[in-house]
GROMACS .gro file of C-alpha atoms in nm:
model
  224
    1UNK     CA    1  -0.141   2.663  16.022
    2UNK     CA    2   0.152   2.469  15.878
    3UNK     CA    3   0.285   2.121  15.956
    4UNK     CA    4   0.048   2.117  16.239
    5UNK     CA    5   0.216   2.481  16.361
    6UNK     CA    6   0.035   2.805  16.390
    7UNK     CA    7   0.225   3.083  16.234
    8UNK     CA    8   0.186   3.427  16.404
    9UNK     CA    9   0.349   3.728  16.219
   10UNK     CA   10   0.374   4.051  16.479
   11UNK     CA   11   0.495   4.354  16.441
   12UNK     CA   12   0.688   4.382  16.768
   13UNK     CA   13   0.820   3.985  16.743
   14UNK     CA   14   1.214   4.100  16.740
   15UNK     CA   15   1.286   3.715  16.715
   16UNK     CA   16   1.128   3.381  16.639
   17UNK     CA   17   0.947   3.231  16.943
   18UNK     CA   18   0.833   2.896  16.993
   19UNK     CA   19   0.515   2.788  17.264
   20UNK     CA   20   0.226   2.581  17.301
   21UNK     CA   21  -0.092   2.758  17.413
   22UNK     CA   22  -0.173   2.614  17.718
   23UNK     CA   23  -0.556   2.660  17.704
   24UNK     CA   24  -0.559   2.483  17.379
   25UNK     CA   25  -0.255   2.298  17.325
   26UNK     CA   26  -0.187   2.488  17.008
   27UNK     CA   27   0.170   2.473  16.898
   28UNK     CA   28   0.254   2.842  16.804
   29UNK     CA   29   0.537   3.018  16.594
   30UNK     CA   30   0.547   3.363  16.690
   31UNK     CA   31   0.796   3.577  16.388
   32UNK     CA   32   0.911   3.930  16.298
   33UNK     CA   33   0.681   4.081  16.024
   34UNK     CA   34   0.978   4.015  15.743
   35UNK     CA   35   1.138   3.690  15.873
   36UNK     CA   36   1.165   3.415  15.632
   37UNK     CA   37   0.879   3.159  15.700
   38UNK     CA   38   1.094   2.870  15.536
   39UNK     CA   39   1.426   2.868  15.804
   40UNK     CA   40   1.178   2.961  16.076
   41UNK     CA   41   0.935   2.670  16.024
   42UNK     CA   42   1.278   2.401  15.973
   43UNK     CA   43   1.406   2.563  16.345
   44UNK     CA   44   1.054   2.488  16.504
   45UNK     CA   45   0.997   2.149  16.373
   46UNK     CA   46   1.368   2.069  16.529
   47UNK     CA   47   1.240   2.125  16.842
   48UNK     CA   48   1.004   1.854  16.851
   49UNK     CA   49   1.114   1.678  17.172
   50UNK     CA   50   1.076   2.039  17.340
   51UNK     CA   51   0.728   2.027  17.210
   52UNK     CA   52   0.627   1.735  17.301
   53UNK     CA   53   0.753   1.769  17.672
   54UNK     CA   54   0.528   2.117  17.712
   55UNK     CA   55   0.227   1.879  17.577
   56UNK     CA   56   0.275   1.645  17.785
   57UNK     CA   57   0.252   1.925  18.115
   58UNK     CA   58  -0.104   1.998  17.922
   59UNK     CA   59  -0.360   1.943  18.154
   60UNK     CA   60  -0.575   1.659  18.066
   61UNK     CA   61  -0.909   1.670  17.875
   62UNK     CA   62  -1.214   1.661  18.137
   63UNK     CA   63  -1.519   1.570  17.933
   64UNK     CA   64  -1.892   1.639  18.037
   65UNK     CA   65  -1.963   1.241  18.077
   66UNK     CA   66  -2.134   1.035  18.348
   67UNK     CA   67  -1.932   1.017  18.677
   68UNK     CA   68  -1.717   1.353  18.579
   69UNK     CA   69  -1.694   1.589  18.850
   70UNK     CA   70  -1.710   1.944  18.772
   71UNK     CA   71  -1.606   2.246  19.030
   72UNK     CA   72  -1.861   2.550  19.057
   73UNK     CA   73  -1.783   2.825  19.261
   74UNK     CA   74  -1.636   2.691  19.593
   75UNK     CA   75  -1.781   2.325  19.512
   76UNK     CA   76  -1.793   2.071  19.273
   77UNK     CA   77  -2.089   1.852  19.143
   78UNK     CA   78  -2.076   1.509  18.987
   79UNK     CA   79  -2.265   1.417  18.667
   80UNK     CA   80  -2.514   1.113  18.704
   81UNK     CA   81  -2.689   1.012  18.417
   82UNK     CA   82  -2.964   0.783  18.356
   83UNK     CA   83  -3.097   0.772  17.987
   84UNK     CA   84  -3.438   0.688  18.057
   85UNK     CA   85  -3.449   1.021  18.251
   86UNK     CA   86  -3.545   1.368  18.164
   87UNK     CA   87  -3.360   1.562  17.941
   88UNK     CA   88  -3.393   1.849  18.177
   89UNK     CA   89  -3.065   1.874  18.413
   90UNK     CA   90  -3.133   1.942  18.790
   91UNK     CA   91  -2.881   2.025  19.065
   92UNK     CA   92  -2.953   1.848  19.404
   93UNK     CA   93  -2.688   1.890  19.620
   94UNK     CA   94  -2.397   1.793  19.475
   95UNK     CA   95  -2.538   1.590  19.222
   96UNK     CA   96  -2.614   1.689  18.881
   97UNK     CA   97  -2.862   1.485  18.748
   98UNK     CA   98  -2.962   1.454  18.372
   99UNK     CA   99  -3.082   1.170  18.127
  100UNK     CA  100  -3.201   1.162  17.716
  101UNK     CA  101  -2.966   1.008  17.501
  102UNK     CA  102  -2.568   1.001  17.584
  103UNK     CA  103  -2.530   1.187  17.210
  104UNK     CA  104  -2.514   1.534  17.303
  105UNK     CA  105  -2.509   1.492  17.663
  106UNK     CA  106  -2.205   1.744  17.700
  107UNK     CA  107  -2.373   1.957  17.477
  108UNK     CA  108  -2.679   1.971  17.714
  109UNK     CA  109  -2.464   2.034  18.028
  110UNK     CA  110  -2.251   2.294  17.834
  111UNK     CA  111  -2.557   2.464  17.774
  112UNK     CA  112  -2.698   2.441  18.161
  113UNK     CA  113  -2.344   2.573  18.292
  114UNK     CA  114  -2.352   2.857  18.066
  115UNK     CA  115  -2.733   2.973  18.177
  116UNK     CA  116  -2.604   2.940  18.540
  117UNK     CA  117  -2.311   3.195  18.447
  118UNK     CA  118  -2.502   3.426  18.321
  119UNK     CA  119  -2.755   3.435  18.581
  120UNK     CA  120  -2.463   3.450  18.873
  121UNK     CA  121  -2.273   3.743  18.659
  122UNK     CA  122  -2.529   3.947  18.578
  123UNK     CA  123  -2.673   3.909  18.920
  124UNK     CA  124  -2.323   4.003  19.058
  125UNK     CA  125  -2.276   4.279  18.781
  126UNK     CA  126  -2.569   4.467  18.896
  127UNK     CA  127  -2.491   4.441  19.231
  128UNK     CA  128  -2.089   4.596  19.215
  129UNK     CA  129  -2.269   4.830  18.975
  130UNK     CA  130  -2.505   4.957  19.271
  131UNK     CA  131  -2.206   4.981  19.469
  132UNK     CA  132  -2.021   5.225  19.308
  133UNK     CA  133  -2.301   5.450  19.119
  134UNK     CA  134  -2.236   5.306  18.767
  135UNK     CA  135  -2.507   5.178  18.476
  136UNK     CA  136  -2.415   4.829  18.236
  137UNK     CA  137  -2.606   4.836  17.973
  138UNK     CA  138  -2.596   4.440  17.899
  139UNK     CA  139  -2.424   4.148  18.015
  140UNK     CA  140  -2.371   3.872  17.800
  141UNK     CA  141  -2.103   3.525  17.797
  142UNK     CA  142  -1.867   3.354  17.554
  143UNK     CA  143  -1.581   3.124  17.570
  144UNK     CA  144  -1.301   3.317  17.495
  145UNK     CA  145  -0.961   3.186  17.523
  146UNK     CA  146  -0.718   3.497  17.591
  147UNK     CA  147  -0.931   3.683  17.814
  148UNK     CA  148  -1.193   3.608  18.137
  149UNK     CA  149  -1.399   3.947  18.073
  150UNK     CA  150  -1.451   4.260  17.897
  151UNK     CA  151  -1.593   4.616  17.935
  152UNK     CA  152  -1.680   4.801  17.631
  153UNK     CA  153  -1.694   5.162  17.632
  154UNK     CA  154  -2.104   5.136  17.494
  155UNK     CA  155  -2.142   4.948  17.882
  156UNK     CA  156  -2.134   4.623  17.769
  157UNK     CA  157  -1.976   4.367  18.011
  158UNK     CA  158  -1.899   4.011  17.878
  159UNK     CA  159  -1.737   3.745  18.053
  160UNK     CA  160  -1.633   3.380  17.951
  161UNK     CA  161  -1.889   3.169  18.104
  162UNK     CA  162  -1.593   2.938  18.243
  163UNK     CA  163  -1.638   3.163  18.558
  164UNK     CA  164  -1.881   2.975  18.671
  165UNK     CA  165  -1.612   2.689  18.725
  166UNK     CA  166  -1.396   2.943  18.960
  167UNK     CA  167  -1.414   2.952  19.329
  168UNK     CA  168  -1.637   3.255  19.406
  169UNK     CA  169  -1.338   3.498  19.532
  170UNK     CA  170  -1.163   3.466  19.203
  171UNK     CA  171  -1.493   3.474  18.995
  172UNK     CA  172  -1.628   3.809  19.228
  173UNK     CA  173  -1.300   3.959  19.192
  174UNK     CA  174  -1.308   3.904  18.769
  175UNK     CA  175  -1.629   4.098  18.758
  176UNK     CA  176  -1.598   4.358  19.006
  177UNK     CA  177  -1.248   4.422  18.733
  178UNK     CA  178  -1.481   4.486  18.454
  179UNK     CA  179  -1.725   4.697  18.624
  180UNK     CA  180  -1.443   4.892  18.784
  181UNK     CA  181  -1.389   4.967  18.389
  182UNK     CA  182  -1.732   5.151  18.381
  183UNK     CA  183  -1.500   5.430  18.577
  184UNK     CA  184  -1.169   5.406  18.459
  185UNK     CA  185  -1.116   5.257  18.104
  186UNK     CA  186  -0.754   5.173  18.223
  187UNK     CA  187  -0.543   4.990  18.452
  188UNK     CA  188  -0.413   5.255  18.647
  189UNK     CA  189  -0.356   5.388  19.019
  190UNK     CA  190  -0.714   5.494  19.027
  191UNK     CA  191  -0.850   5.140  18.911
  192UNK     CA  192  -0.688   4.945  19.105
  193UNK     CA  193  -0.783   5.131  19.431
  194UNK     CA  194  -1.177   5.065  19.285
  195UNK     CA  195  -1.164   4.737  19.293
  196UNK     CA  196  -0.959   4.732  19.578
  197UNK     CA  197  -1.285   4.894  19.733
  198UNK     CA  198  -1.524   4.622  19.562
  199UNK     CA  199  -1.317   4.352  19.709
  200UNK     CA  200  -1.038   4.390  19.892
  201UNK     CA  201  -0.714   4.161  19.895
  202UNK     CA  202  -0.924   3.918  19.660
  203UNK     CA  203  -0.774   4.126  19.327
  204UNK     CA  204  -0.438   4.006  19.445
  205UNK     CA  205  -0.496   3.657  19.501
  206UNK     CA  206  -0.736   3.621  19.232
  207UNK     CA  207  -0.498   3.716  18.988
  208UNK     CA  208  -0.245   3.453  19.158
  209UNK     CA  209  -0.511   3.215  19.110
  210UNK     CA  210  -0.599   3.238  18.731
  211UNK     CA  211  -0.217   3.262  18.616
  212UNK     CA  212  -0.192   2.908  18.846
  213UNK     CA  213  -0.534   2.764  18.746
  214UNK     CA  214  -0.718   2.939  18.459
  215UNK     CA  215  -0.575   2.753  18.167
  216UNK     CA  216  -0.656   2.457  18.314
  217UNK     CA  217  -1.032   2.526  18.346
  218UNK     CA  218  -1.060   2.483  17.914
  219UNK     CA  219  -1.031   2.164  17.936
  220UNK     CA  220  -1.330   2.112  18.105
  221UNK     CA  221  -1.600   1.994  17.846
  222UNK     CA  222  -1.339   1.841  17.583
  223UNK     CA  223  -1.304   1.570  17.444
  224UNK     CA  224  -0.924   1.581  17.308
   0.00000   0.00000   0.00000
């Protein structure tokens, strides 16, 4: 990182490229393997107004604090707090109710939303895996920002656990993609016409939905 830029060297960069990572706000410099870092920096920072107009499209932070509404699957809940209350967080309804001190609140309901993810994925994991005759040998979540899932050839699925905050087509669809892997370790004809079977049309407009939507859901939980 330099002068609050993050300097990428790849070996199939054919120019400089400039972008802010819209999952993290990140301000990126993308070069050739031998450009010079010195002309390439002074052309980035000269773009500054550019930069600060694709921050400003960012969306905004949405922090785990009283009164914040959070979508799961194809609903949303809203946070109420009561410090006196138990530490334990219960969902009634569309409430999700939680107390203890307000210092590490967020943390707490981090930690609930990623236990219901991987209770919902694995749950749905087995079940496309009954489906179509194949094993998974674990399932487990992380918060990855460049990918929603991944199938290892051992048969280990993992998914980000900001699923959870998808509507279910779009979250269904994401895992029927990795298990569809346990076949075909590619994205070809063949795939495609798997999870086609698993889910229909949803691959389609799931995919729609995430290039629309998915960055969006990172911001969920932050502060800044």
């Amino acid at each position: 990182m330099t002068s609050g830029i993050e300097v990428v060297r790849h070996p199939r960069a054919r120019r400089a490229r400039l972008s802010v990572d819209p999952t993290t706000g990140t301000v990126r410099l993308t070069l050739p393997k031998r450009a010079a870092l010195a002309p390439a920096l002074h052309w980035a920072e000269a773009h500054g107004e550019w930069i600060a107009e694709q921050r400003a499209k960012l969306p905004l932070p949405r922090p785990f604090a009283p009164g914040a509404i959070i979508p799961l699957g194809d609903g949303a809940v809203t946070i109420v707090w009561e410090e006196s209350a138990s530490r334990r967080i219960v969902r009634v309804g569309d409430w999700l109710h939680c107390g203890g001190p307000a210092d590490g609140l967020s943390r707490r309901i981090t930690a609930w939303l990623k236990r219901e993810a991987l209770a919902v994925l694995s749950a749905e994991t087995a079940e496309f895996a009954r489906r179509i005759g194949v094993s998974v040998s674990g399932v487990s979540t992380g918060d990855p920002k460049g990918r929603w899932g991944s199938c290892a050839s051992s048969g280990t699925i993992r998914y980000s656990w900001r699923l959870i905050l998808m509507p279910e087509r779009v979250r269904r669809a994401t895992v029927a993609h990795e298990v569809a892997h346990r076949v075909h370790m590619n994205h070809g004809p063949d795939f495609h016409a798997l999870v086609a079977q698993l889910v229909g049309d949803d691959a389609t407009t799931a995919r729609i939905w995430l290039r629309r939507h998915g960055a969006a859901l990172h911001w969920f939980g932050r502060d800044s």
